[in-house]
Coordinates of N, CA and C in Angstrom, one line a residue:
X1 N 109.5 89.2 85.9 CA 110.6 90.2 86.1 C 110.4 91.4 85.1
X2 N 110.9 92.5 85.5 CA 110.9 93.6 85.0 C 112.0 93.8 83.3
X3 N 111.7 94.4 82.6 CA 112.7 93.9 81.0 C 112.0 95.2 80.9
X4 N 113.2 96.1 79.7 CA 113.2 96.4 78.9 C 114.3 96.6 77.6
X5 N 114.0 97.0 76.2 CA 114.3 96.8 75.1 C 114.4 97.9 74.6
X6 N 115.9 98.1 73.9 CA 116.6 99.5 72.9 C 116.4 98.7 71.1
X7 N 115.7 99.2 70.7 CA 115.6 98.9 69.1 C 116.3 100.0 68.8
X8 N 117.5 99.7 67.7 CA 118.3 100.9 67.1 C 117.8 101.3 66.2
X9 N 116.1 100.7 65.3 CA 115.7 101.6 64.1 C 114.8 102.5 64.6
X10 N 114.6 102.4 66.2 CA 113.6 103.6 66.5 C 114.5 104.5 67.7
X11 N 115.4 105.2 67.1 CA 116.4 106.4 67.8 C 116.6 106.3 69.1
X12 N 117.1 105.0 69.0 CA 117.5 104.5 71.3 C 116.5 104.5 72.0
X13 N 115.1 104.8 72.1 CA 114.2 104.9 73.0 C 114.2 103.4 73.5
X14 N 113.7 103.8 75.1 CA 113.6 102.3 75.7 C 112.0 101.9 75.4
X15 N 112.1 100.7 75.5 CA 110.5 100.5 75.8 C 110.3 98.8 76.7
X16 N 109.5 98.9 76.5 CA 109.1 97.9 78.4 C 107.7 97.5 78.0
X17 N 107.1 95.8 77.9 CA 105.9 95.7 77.5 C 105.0 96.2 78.8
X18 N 103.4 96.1 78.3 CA 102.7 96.7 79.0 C 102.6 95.3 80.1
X19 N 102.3 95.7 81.4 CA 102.0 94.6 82.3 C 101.3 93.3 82.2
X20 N 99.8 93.8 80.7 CA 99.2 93.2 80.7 C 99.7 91.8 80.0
X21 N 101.0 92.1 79.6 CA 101.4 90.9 78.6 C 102.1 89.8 79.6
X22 N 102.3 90.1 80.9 CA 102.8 88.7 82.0 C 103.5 89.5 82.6
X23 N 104.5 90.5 83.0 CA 105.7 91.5 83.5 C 105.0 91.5 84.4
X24 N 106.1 91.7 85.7 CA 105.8 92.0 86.9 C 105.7 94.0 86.4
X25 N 104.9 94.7 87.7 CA 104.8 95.9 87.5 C 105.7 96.2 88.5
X26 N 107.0 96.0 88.1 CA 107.8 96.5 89.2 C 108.3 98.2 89.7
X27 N 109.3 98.3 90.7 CA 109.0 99.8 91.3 C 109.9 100.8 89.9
X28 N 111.0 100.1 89.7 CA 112.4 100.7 88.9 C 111.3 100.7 87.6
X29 N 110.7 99.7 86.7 CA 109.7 100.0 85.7 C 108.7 101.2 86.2
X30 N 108.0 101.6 86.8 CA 106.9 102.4 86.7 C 107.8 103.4 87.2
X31 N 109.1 103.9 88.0 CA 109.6 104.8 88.5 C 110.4 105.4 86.7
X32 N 110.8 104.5 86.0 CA 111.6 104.8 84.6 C 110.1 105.4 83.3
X33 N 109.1 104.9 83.6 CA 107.9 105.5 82.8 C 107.5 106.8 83.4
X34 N 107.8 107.0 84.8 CA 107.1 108.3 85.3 C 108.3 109.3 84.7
X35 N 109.6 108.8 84.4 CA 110.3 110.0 84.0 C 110.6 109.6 82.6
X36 N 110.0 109.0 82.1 CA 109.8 108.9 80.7 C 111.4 108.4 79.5
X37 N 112.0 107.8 80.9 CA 112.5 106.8 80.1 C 112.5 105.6 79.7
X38 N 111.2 104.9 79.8 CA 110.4 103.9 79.1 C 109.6 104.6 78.8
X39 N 109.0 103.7 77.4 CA 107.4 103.8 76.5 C 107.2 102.4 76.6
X40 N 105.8 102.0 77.1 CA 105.3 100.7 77.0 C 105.1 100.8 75.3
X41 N 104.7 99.6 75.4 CA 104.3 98.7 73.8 C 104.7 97.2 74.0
X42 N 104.0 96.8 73.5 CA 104.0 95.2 72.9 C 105.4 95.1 72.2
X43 N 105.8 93.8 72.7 CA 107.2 93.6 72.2 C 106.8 92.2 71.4
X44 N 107.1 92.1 70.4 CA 106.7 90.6 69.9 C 108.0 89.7 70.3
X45 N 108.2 88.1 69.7 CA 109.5 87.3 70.1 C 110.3 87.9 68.6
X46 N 109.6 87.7 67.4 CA 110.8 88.0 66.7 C 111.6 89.4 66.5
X47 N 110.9 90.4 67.0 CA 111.7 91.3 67.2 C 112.8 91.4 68.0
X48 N 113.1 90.5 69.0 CA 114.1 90.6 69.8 C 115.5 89.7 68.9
X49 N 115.5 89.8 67.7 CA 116.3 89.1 66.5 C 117.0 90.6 67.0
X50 N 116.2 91.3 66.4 CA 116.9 93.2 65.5 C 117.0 93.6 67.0
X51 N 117.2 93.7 68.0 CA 117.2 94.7 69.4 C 118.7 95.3 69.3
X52 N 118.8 95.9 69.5 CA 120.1 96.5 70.0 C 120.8 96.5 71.2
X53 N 119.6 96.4 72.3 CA 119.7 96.0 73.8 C 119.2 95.6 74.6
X54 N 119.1 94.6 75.1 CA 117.7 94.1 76.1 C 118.5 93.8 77.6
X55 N 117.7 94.6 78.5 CA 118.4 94.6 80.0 C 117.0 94.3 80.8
X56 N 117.8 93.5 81.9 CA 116.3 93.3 82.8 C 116.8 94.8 84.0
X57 N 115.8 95.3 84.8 CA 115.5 96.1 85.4 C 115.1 96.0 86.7
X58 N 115.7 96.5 87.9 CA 115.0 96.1 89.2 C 115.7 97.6 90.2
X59 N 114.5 97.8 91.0 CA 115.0 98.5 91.8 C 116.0 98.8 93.0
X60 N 116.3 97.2 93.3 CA 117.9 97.2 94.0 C 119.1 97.1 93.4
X61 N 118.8 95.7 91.9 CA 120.3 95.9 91.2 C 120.4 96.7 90.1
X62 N 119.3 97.9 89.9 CA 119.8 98.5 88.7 C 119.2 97.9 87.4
X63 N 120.2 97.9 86.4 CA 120.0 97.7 84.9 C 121.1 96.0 85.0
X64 N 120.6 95.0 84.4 CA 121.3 94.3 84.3 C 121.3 94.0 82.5
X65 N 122.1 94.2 82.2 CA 122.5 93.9 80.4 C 122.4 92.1 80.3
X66 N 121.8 91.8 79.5 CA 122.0 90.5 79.2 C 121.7 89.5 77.8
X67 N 121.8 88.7 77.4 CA 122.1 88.8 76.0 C 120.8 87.6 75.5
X68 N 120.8 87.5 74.3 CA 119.9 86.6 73.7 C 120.5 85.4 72.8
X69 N 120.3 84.3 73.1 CA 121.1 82.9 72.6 C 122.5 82.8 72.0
X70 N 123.3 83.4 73.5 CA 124.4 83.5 73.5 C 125.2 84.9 72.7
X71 N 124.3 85.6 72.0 CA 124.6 86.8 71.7 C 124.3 88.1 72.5
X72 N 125.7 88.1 72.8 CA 125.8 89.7 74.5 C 125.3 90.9 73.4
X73 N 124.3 91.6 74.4 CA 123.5 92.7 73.9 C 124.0 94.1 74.6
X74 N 124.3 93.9 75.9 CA 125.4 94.8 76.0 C 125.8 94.3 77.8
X75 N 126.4 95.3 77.8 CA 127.9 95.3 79.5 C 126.2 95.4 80.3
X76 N 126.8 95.1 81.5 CA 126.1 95.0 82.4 C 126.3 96.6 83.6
X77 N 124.9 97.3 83.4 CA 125.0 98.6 83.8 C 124.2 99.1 85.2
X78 N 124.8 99.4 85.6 CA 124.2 100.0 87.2 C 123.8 101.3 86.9
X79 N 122.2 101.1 88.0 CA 121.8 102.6 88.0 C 122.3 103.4 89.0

C-alpha cells in the first residue's frame, strides 16, 4: 500500500519511502511526488515513535489518517 509520513522536526514536509523498500508505486504516490508534495527517503521503524502524522494514500479514497499502536496520528482526510 501506498504511506506517507509528516515528521514535525523537519517543517511538515511529507515524505513516502522509496518503492524499493516493499511500497506499492501507486498512482496518488507518484501523482503527490510529481507536484512535490512528497520527498522519497527511507523511513526507518523507530522513527515512526516521533511522526506527527502517518496517513496511507490511494487514488480513489484519498488520504486516510491512521494511527500507530492505538495512538490516533491524525482525522481522517479526503483529497
Amino acid at each position: 500500500s501506498e504511506m506517507c509520513i509528516r515528521d514535525r522536526c523537519i517543517e511538515g514536509r511529507w515524505y513516502t519511502p522509496p518503492v524499493s523498500s516493499g511500497l506499492l508505486p501507486g498512482i496518488m504516490r507518484q501523482v503527490m511526488l510529481d507536484r512535490g508534495e512528497l520527498v522519497e527517503r527511507v523511513i526507518r521503524i523507530e522513527e515512526l515513535e516521533a511522526i506527527e502524522d502517518l496517513r496511507l494514500i490511494n487514488s480513489v479514497r484519498g488520504q486516510i489518517g491512521v494511527c500507530l499502536a492505538n495512538r490516533p496520528l491524525s482525522a481522517v482526510v479526503r483529497a
